[in-house]
Amino acid sequence: MNDQKLIKRRRSFLLITFLLLTTFLTSKIFKKVNYQDISIYGSQLISIEDIVANSSIDLPTPLIFIKTKYAEKELKKNLYLKNVSVYRQILPFGLKILIKTRTPIAHAEKILNGERITGYLDEDGFFINEKYSDKKIIKKLSSRVSGWKENFRETSSKILNFQKKSEVEFLKINFSTNGFLTLEEKSLRTILLGFNPKIIETQLQIISDIKMQLEEENILEKIDNIDLTDPNNPKIKVFKP
């Protein structure tokens, strides 16, 4: 008899505990998230105001109604992030946002809706808005990319990364409005590459080989420009005495 009473008490206790826990969780997931309930990790450059302004998160709004995956896509695109994760939390209550920013390796500018926008590129060729860049890093950058567009991203990345492992130093990388690519190398000066991004790796290697050869012959200072639009027929123009 005592055993049956004990079992009933345990069942009642578990039922009450379950109901209390369910009530607690329900109250939390429907509780409205506000500015003070958002925590950002990984960047001091991005504020809660930036998060709200660049996503569909409309505060205050119930925790359960925040679309975290959709917000991640928006923030990654609008804030030029390498990665972002948004988590709903019960304890502590609110949103936890983990951010991984992009590291700039070159100055850059692009034209958007007729407006010139300055910023930077990372090693993958992605554009970074000037506002969301570490000012300590950008002081050391020497390369500048102008005329950047999304379809020039891969080509920009290949050029910027090539100079890390070679002796060339590209001061300017210029894409014209019709896509013609021109480089300015520190010693070789103007280098014409043309319209074909499929041969950029071949062109870059030729540039490196030419620089090494001209350094050995001690005639770098005589170079005016180099035409590599046809890699099989490179043309070097020298200053006339």
PDB file of C-alpha atoms in Angstrom:
ATOM      1  CA  MET A   1       0.000   0.000   0.000  1.00  0.00           C
ATOM      2  CA  ASN A   2       2.802   2.359   0.923  1.00  0.00           C
ATOM      3  CA  ASP A   3       4.573   1.488  -2.316  1.00  0.00           C
ATOM      4  CA  GLN A   4       1.509   2.519  -4.329  1.00  0.00           C
ATOM      5  CA  LYS A   5       1.287   5.860  -2.511  1.00  0.00           C
ATOM      6  CA  LEU A   6       4.987   6.456  -3.168  1.00  0.00           C
ATOM      7  CA  ILE A   7       4.556   5.713  -6.858  1.00  0.00           C
ATOM      8  CA  LYS A   8       1.578   8.091  -7.050  1.00  0.00           C
ATOM      9  CA  ARG A   9       3.572  10.833  -5.326  1.00  0.00           C
ATOM     10  CA  ARG A  10       6.456  10.363  -7.729  1.00  0.00           C
ATOM     11  CA  ARG A  11       4.117  10.512 -10.696  1.00  0.00           C
ATOM     12  CA  SER A  12       2.461  13.642  -9.349  1.00  0.00           C
ATOM     13  CA  PHE A  13       5.856  15.240  -8.731  1.00  0.00           C
ATOM     14  CA  LEU A  14       7.061  14.419 -12.245  1.00  0.00           C
ATOM     15  CA  LEU A  15       3.814  15.703 -13.748  1.00  0.00           C
ATOM     16  CA  ILE A  16       3.996  18.973 -11.841  1.00  0.00           C
ATOM     17  CA  THR A  17       7.680  19.354 -12.731  1.00  0.00           C
ATOM     18  CA  PHE A  18       6.924  18.719 -16.396  1.00  0.00           C
ATOM     19  CA  LEU A  19       4.074  21.240 -16.399  1.00  0.00           C
ATOM     20  CA  LEU A  20       6.222  23.879 -14.682  1.00  0.00           C
ATOM     21  CA  LEU A  21       9.108  23.284 -17.088  1.00  0.00           C
ATOM     22  CA  THR A  22       6.777  23.431 -20.084  1.00  0.00           C
ATOM     23  CA  THR A  23       5.244  26.646 -18.794  1.00  0.00           C
ATOM     24  CA  PHE A  24       8.693  28.127 -18.217  1.00  0.00           C
ATOM     25  CA  LEU A  25       9.974  27.198 -21.696  1.00  0.00           C
ATOM     26  CA  THR A  26       6.786  28.409 -23.345  1.00  0.00           C
ATOM     27  CA  SER A  27       7.033  31.750 -21.575  1.00  0.00           C
ATOM     28  CA  LYS A  28      10.645  32.111 -22.692  1.00  0.00           C
ATOM     29  CA  ILE A  29      10.275  31.194 -26.352  1.00  0.00           C
ATOM     30  CA  PHE A  30       7.387  33.614 -26.726  1.00  0.00           C
ATOM     31  CA  LYS A  31       9.163  36.345 -24.777  1.00  0.00           C
ATOM     32  CA  LYS A  32      10.156  39.290 -26.958  1.00  0.00           C
ATOM     33  CA  VAL A  33      13.814  39.816 -27.794  1.00  0.00           C
ATOM     34  CA  ASN A  34      15.070  43.391 -27.511  1.00  0.00           C
ATOM     35  CA  TYR A  35      18.423  45.126 -28.060  1.00  0.00           C
ATOM     36  CA  GLN A  36      19.756  44.238 -24.612  1.00  0.00           C
ATOM     37  CA  ASP A  37      19.087  40.542 -25.292  1.00  0.00           C
ATOM     38  CA  ILE A  38      21.541  40.324 -28.218  1.00  0.00           C
ATOM     39  CA  SER A  39      25.167  39.316 -27.670  1.00  0.00           C
ATOM     40  CA  ILE A  40      27.815  39.606 -30.414  1.00  0.00           C
ATOM     41  CA  TYR A  41      31.078  37.650 -30.396  1.00  0.00           C
ATOM     42  CA  GLY A  42      34.046  37.845 -32.783  1.00  0.00           C
ATOM     43  CA  SER A  43      34.024  41.509 -33.823  1.00  0.00           C
ATOM     44  CA  GLN A  44      34.092  44.890 -32.112  1.00  0.00           C
ATOM     45  CA  LEU A  45      33.423  46.667 -35.416  1.00  0.00           C
ATOM     46  CA  ILE A  46      29.830  45.473 -35.735  1.00  0.00           C
ATOM     47  CA  SER A  47      27.162  46.780 -33.385  1.00  0.00           C
ATOM     48  CA  ILE A  48      23.714  45.510 -32.471  1.00  0.00           C
ATOM     49  CA  GLU A  49      22.336  48.427 -34.505  1.00  0.00           C
ATOM     50  CA  ASP A  50      24.266  47.098 -37.541  1.00  0.00           C
ATOM     51  CA  ILE A  51      22.768  43.644 -36.984  1.00  0.00           C
ATOM     52  CA  VAL A  52      19.213  44.982 -36.875  1.00  0.00           C
ATOM     53  CA  ALA A  53      19.693  47.399 -39.782  1.00  0.00           C
ATOM     54  CA  ASN A  54      21.150  44.713 -42.047  1.00  0.00           C
ATOM     55  CA  SER A  55      18.742  41.860 -41.368  1.00  0.00           C
ATOM     56  CA  SER A  56      15.044  41.119 -41.115  1.00  0.00           C
ATOM     57  CA  ILE A  57      15.288  40.919 -37.309  1.00  0.00           C
ATOM     58  CA  ASP A  58      12.638  43.396 -36.180  1.00  0.00           C
ATOM     59  CA  LEU A  59      12.898  44.254 -32.493  1.00  0.00           C
ATOM     60  CA  PRO A  60      11.135  43.656 -30.233  1.00  0.00           C
ATOM     61  CA  THR A  61       9.944  40.290 -31.545  1.00  0.00           C
ATOM     62  CA  PRO A  62       9.223  36.895 -29.908  1.00  0.00           C
ATOM     63  CA  LEU A  63      12.285  34.649 -29.780  1.00  0.00           C
ATOM     64  CA  ILE A  64      10.525  31.777 -31.534  1.00  0.00           C
ATOM     65  CA  PHE A  65       9.682  33.917 -34.574  1.00  0.00           C
ATOM     66  CA  ILE A  66      13.271  34.945 -35.362  1.00  0.00           C
ATOM     67  CA  LYS A  67      14.405  33.135 -38.516  1.00  0.00           C
ATOM     68  CA  THR A  68      18.026  32.453 -37.637  1.00  0.00           C
ATOM     69  CA  LYS A  69      19.149  30.827 -40.910  1.00  0.00           C
ATOM     70  CA  TYR A  70      17.600  33.577 -43.003  1.00  0.00           C
ATOM     71  CA  ALA A  71      19.199  36.220 -40.773  1.00  0.00           C
ATOM     72  CA  GLU A  72      22.593  34.524 -41.196  1.00  0.00           C
ATOM     73  CA  LYS A  73      22.365  34.781 -44.989  1.00  0.00           C
ATOM     74  CA  GLU A  74      21.345  38.439 -44.803  1.00  0.00           C
ATOM     75  CA  LEU A  75      24.118  39.404 -42.395  1.00  0.00           C
ATOM     76  CA  LYS A  76      26.803  37.504 -44.274  1.00  0.00           C
ATOM     77  CA  LYS A  77      25.914  39.350 -47.474  1.00  0.00           C
ATOM     78  CA  ASN A  78      25.114  42.816 -46.121  1.00  0.00           C
ATOM     79  CA  LEU A  79      27.973  43.060 -43.607  1.00  0.00           C
ATOM     80  CA  TYR A  80      30.576  41.404 -45.888  1.00  0.00           C
ATOM     81  CA  LEU A  81      31.253  38.625 -43.372  1.00  0.00           C
ATOM     82  CA  LYS A  82      33.221  35.444 -43.892  1.00  0.00           C
ATOM     83  CA  ASN A  83      30.818  33.548 -41.659  1.00  0.00           C
ATOM     84  CA  VAL A  84      28.040  34.224 -39.130  1.00  0.00           C
ATOM     85  CA  SER A  85      25.954  32.018 -36.845  1.00  0.00           C
ATOM     86  CA  VAL A  86      22.782  33.142 -35.043  1.00  0.00           C
ATOM     87  CA  TYR A  87      21.501  31.099 -32.073  1.00  0.00           C
ATOM     88  CA  ARG A  88      18.276  31.370 -30.087  1.00  0.00           C
ATOM     89  CA  GLN A  89      18.895  30.864 -26.359  1.00  0.00           C
ATOM     90  CA  ILE A  90      16.602  30.194 -23.421  1.00  0.00           C
ATOM     91  CA  LEU A  91      19.254  30.454 -20.721  1.00  0.00           C
ATOM     92  CA  PRO A  92      20.553  33.086 -20.828  1.00  0.00           C
ATOM     93  CA  PHE A  93      17.628  34.455 -22.777  1.00  0.00           C
ATOM     94  CA  GLY A  94      18.224  36.119 -26.118  1.00  0.00           C
ATOM     95  CA  LEU A  95      20.200  35.867 -29.349  1.00  0.00           C
ATOM     96  CA  LYS A  96      23.852  34.829 -29.507  1.00  0.00           C
ATOM     97  CA  ILE A  97      25.601  35.925 -32.710  1.00  0.00           C
ATOM     98  CA  LEU A  98      29.031  34.561 -33.647  1.00  0.00           C
ATOM     99  CA  ILE A  99      30.851  36.562 -36.323  1.00  0.00           C
ATOM    100  CA  LYS A 100      33.927  35.849 -38.430  1.00  0.00           C
ATOM    101  CA  THR A 101      35.037  38.905 -40.383  1.00  0.00           C
ATOM    102  CA  ARG A 102      37.068  39.039 -43.587  1.00  0.00           C
ATOM    103  CA  THR A 103      40.696  40.194 -43.444  1.00  0.00           C
ATOM    104  CA  PRO A 104      41.510  42.942 -45.990  1.00  0.00           C
ATOM    105  CA  ILE A 105      44.647  42.489 -48.132  1.00  0.00           C
ATOM    106  CA  ALA A 106      44.102  45.277 -50.700  1.00  0.00           C
ATOM    107  CA  HIS A 107      42.356  48.615 -51.101  1.00  0.00           C
ATOM    108  CA  ALA A 108      39.437  48.467 -53.528  1.00  0.00           C
ATOM    109  CA  GLU A 109      36.669  50.474 -55.103  1.00  0.00           C
ATOM    110  CA  LYS A 110      33.528  49.531 -56.971  1.00  0.00           C
ATOM    111  CA  ILE A 111      30.700  51.334 -58.727  1.00  0.00           C
ATOM    112  CA  LEU A 112      27.199  50.539 -57.486  1.00  0.00           C
ATOM    113  CA  ASN A 113      24.192  52.289 -59.055  1.00  0.00           C
ATOM    114  CA  GLY A 114      26.484  54.986 -60.383  1.00  0.00           C
ATOM    115  CA  GLU A 115      28.052  55.601 -56.960  1.00  0.00           C
ATOM    116  CA  ARG A 116      31.750  55.040 -56.240  1.00  0.00           C
ATOM    117  CA  ILE A 117      32.182  52.927 -53.105  1.00  0.00           C
ATOM    118  CA  THR A 118      35.569  52.497 -51.424  1.00  0.00           C
ATOM    119  CA  GLY A 119      36.532  49.472 -49.379  1.00  0.00           C
ATOM    120  CA  TYR A 120      38.858  46.494 -49.432  1.00  0.00           C
ATOM    121  CA  LEU A 121      39.257  42.963 -50.796  1.00  0.00           C
ATOM    122  CA  ASP A 122      40.119  39.842 -48.832  1.00  0.00           C
ATOM    123  CA  GLU A 123      42.208  36.907 -50.070  1.00  0.00           C
ATOM    124  CA  ASP A 124      39.157  35.348 -51.742  1.00  0.00           C
ATOM    125  CA  GLY A 125      38.469  38.526 -53.713  1.00  0.00           C
ATOM    126  CA  PHE A 126      35.351  39.484 -51.730  1.00  0.00           C
ATOM    127  CA  PHE A 127      34.588  43.174 -51.303  1.00  0.00           C
ATOM    128  CA  ILE A 128      34.547  44.553 -47.746  1.00  0.00           C
ATOM    129  CA  ASN A 129      32.829  47.807 -46.862  1.00  0.00           C
ATOM    130  CA  GLU A 130      35.211  50.392 -45.418  1.00  0.00           C
ATOM    131  CA  LYS A 131      33.120  50.657 -42.238  1.00  0.00           C
ATOM    132  CA  TYR A 132      33.661  47.017 -41.302  1.00  0.00           C
ATOM    133  CA  SER A 133      37.460  46.855 -41.754  1.00  0.00           C
ATOM    134  CA  ASP A 134      40.182  46.796 -39.127  1.00  0.00           C
ATOM    135  CA  LYS A 135      41.976  50.146 -39.398  1.00  0.00           C
ATOM    136  CA  LYS A 136      45.212  48.693 -37.982  1.00  0.00           C
ATOM    137  CA  ILE A 137      45.511  46.227 -40.863  1.00  0.00           C
ATOM    138  CA  ILE A 138      44.668  48.574 -43.734  1.00  0.00           C
ATOM    139  CA  LYS A 139      47.579  50.901 -42.968  1.00  0.00           C
ATOM    140  CA  LYS A 140      49.939  48.188 -44.227  1.00  0.00           C
ATOM    141  CA  LEU A 141      48.177  47.543 -47.558  1.00  0.00           C
ATOM    142  CA  SER A 142      49.966  48.559 -50.762  1.00  0.00           C
ATOM    143  CA  SER A 143      47.813  47.073 -53.541  1.00  0.00           C
ATOM    144  CA  ARG A 144      44.756  48.876 -54.918  1.00  0.00           C
ATOM    145  CA  VAL A 145      41.970  47.333 -57.019  1.00  0.00           C
ATOM    146  CA  SER A 146      39.682  49.608 -59.043  1.00  0.00           C
ATOM    147  CA  GLY A 147      36.611  48.775 -61.106  1.00  0.00           C
ATOM    148  CA  TRP A 148      35.831  45.685 -58.985  1.00  0.00           C
ATOM    149  CA  LYS A 149      32.696  43.704 -59.788  1.00  0.00           C
ATOM    150  CA  GLU A 150      31.425  40.404 -58.461  1.00  0.00           C
ATOM    151  CA  ASN A 151      32.425  38.593 -61.671  1.00  0.00           C
ATOM    152  CA  PHE A 152      36.027  39.838 -61.189  1.00  0.00           C
ATOM    153  CA  ARG A 153      36.249  38.297 -57.718  1.00  0.00           C
ATOM    154  CA  GLU A 154      38.104  35.114 -58.670  1.00  0.00           C
ATOM    155  CA  THR A 155      40.573  36.920 -60.939  1.00  0.00           C
ATOM    156  CA  SER A 156      41.299  39.504 -58.224  1.00  0.00           C
ATOM    157  CA  SER A 157      41.930  36.724 -55.719  1.00  0.00           C
ATOM    158  CA  LYS A 158      44.390  34.931 -58.007  1.00  0.00           C
ATOM    159  CA  ILE A 159      46.376  38.122 -58.618  1.00  0.00           C
ATOM    160  CA  LEU A 160      46.535  39.167 -54.965  1.00  0.00           C
ATOM    161  CA  ASN A 161      47.532  35.700 -53.788  1.00  0.00           C
ATOM    162  CA  PHE A 162      50.119  35.219 -56.535  1.00  0.00           C
ATOM    163  CA  GLN A 163      52.230  38.098 -55.300  1.00  0.00           C
ATOM    164  CA  LYS A 164      52.413  36.493 -51.845  1.00  0.00           C
ATOM    165  CA  LYS A 165      54.498  33.635 -53.244  1.00  0.00           C
ATOM    166  CA  SER A 166      56.519  35.515 -55.862  1.00  0.00           C
ATOM    167  CA  GLU A 167      58.772  38.550 -56.217  1.00  0.00           C
ATOM    168  CA  VAL A 168      56.203  40.682 -58.029  1.00  0.00           C
ATOM    169  CA  GLU A 169      54.383  43.538 -56.299  1.00  0.00           C
ATOM    170  CA  PHE A 170      51.220  44.842 -57.918  1.00  0.00           C
ATOM    171  CA  LEU A 171      50.485  48.409 -56.879  1.00  0.00           C
ATOM    172  CA  LYS A 172      47.374  48.742 -59.031  1.00  0.00           C
ATOM    173  CA  ILE A 173      44.871  46.260 -60.448  1.00  0.00           C
ATOM    174  CA  ASN A 174      42.422  47.967 -62.761  1.00  0.00           C
ATOM    175  CA  PHE A 175      39.313  46.539 -64.418  1.00  0.00           C
ATOM    176  CA  SER A 176      37.903  48.919 -67.025  1.00  0.00           C
ATOM    177  CA  THR A 177      34.144  49.301 -67.460  1.00  0.00           C
ATOM    178  CA  ASN A 178      34.229  46.733 -70.281  1.00  0.00           C
ATOM    179  CA  GLY A 179      36.419  44.315 -68.296  1.00  0.00           C
ATOM    180  CA  PHE A 180      39.876  45.002 -69.755  1.00  0.00           C
ATOM    181  CA  LEU A 181      42.474  44.171 -67.091  1.00  0.00           C
ATOM    182  CA  THR A 182      45.596  46.261 -66.537  1.00  0.00           C
ATOM    183  CA  LEU A 183      48.203  45.859 -63.789  1.00  0.00           C
ATOM    184  CA  GLU A 184      50.851  48.187 -62.491  1.00  0.00           C
ATOM    185  CA  GLU A 185      53.836  46.337 -61.068  1.00  0.00           C
ATOM    186  CA  LYS A 186      56.344  48.159 -58.872  1.00  0.00           C
ATOM    187  CA  SER A 187      59.283  47.659 -61.264  1.00  0.00           C
ATOM    188  CA  LEU A 188      57.671  46.540 -64.525  1.00  0.00           C
ATOM    189  CA  ARG A 189      55.178  49.413 -64.561  1.00  0.00           C
ATOM    190  CA  THR A 190      52.094  49.000 -66.814  1.00  0.00           C
ATOM    191  CA  ILE A 191      51.136  45.462 -67.831  1.00  0.00           C
ATOM    192  CA  LEU A 192      48.249  44.869 -70.244  1.00  0.00           C
ATOM    193  CA  LEU A 193      46.409  41.572 -69.694  1.00  0.00           C
ATOM    194  CA  GLY A 194      43.170  41.994 -71.636  1.00  0.00           C
ATOM    195  CA  PHE A 195      39.767  40.357 -71.336  1.00  0.00           C
ATOM    196  CA  ASN A 196      40.397  36.631 -70.828  1.00  0.00           C
ATOM    197  CA  PRO A 197      40.323  35.551 -67.135  1.00  0.00           C
ATOM    198  CA  LYS A 198      40.964  31.908 -68.083  1.00  0.00           C
ATOM    199  CA  ILE A 199      44.632  32.625 -68.848  1.00  0.00           C
ATOM    200  CA  ILE A 200      45.390  34.796 -65.814  1.00  0.00           C
ATOM    201  CA  GLU A 201      47.552  32.149 -64.110  1.00  0.00           C
ATOM    202  CA  THR A 202      49.699  31.771 -67.235  1.00  0.00           C
ATOM    203  CA  GLN A 203      50.013  35.547 -67.534  1.00  0.00           C
ATOM    204  CA  LEU A 204      51.036  35.936 -63.897  1.00  0.00           C
ATOM    205  CA  GLN A 205      53.766  33.328 -64.230  1.00  0.00           C
ATOM    206  CA  ILE A 206      55.097  35.075 -67.345  1.00  0.00           C
ATOM    207  CA  ILE A 207      55.195  38.358 -65.414  1.00  0.00           C
ATOM    208  CA  SER A 208      57.250  36.734 -62.674  1.00  0.00           C
ATOM    209  CA  ASP A 209      59.628  35.145 -65.205  1.00  0.00           C
ATOM    210  CA  ILE A 210      60.063  38.420 -67.095  1.00  0.00           C
ATOM    211  CA  LYS A 211      60.854  40.332 -63.917  1.00  0.00           C
ATOM    212  CA  MET A 212      63.488  37.813 -62.849  1.00  0.00           C
ATOM    213  CA  GLN A 213      65.114  37.881 -66.288  1.00  0.00           C
ATOM    214  CA  LEU A 214      65.152  41.676 -66.545  1.00  0.00           C
ATOM    215  CA  GLU A 215      66.566  41.997 -63.037  1.00  0.00           C
ATOM    216  CA  GLU A 216      69.435  39.724 -64.003  1.00  0.00           C
ATOM    217  CA  GLU A 217      70.081  41.857 -67.091  1.00  0.00           C
ATOM    218  CA  ASN A 218      69.750  45.044 -65.036  1.00  0.00           C
ATOM    219  CA  ILE A 219      67.360  46.769 -67.473  1.00  0.00           C
ATOM    220  CA  LEU A 220      64.192  47.100 -65.380  1.00  0.00           C
ATOM    221  CA  GLU A 221      64.429  50.895 -65.345  1.00  0.00           C
ATOM    222  CA  LYS A 222      64.114  50.961 -69.150  1.00  0.00           C
ATOM    223  CA  ILE A 223      60.687  49.252 -69.250  1.00  0.00           C
ATOM    224  CA  ASP A 224      57.697  51.374 -70.308  1.00  0.00           C
ATOM    225  CA  ASN A 225      54.992  48.708 -70.499  1.00  0.00           C
ATOM    226  CA  ILE A 226      54.404  45.032 -71.209  1.00  0.00           C
ATOM    227  CA  ASP A 227      51.619  43.621 -73.391  1.00  0.00           C
ATOM    228  CA  LEU A 228      50.554  40.090 -72.383  1.00  0.00           C
ATOM    229  CA  THR A 229      47.122  40.074 -73.979  1.00  0.00           C
ATOM    230  CA  ASP A 230      48.571  37.227 -76.077  1.00  0.00           C
ATOM    231  CA  PRO A 231      50.751  35.196 -73.658  1.00  0.00           C
ATOM    232  CA  ASN A 232      52.327  33.365 -76.603  1.00  0.00           C
ATOM    233  CA  ASN A 233      53.574  36.634 -78.017  1.00  0.00           C
ATOM    234  CA  PRO A 234      54.586  38.952 -75.149  1.00  0.00           C
ATOM    235  CA  LYS A 235      55.597  42.472 -76.163  1.00  0.00           C
ATOM    236  CA  ILE A 236      57.901  44.665 -74.101  1.00  0.00           C
ATOM    237  CA  LYS A 237      58.076  48.357 -74.814  1.00  0.00           C
ATOM    238  CA  VAL A 238      61.106  50.271 -73.552  1.00  0.00           C
ATOM    239  CA  PHE A 239      61.675  53.997 -73.103  1.00  0.00           C
ATOM    240  CA  LYS A 240      63.311  55.628 -76.088  1.00  0.00           C
ATOM    241  CA  PRO A 241      66.632  57.325 -75.246  1.00  0.00           C
TER     242      PRO A 241
END
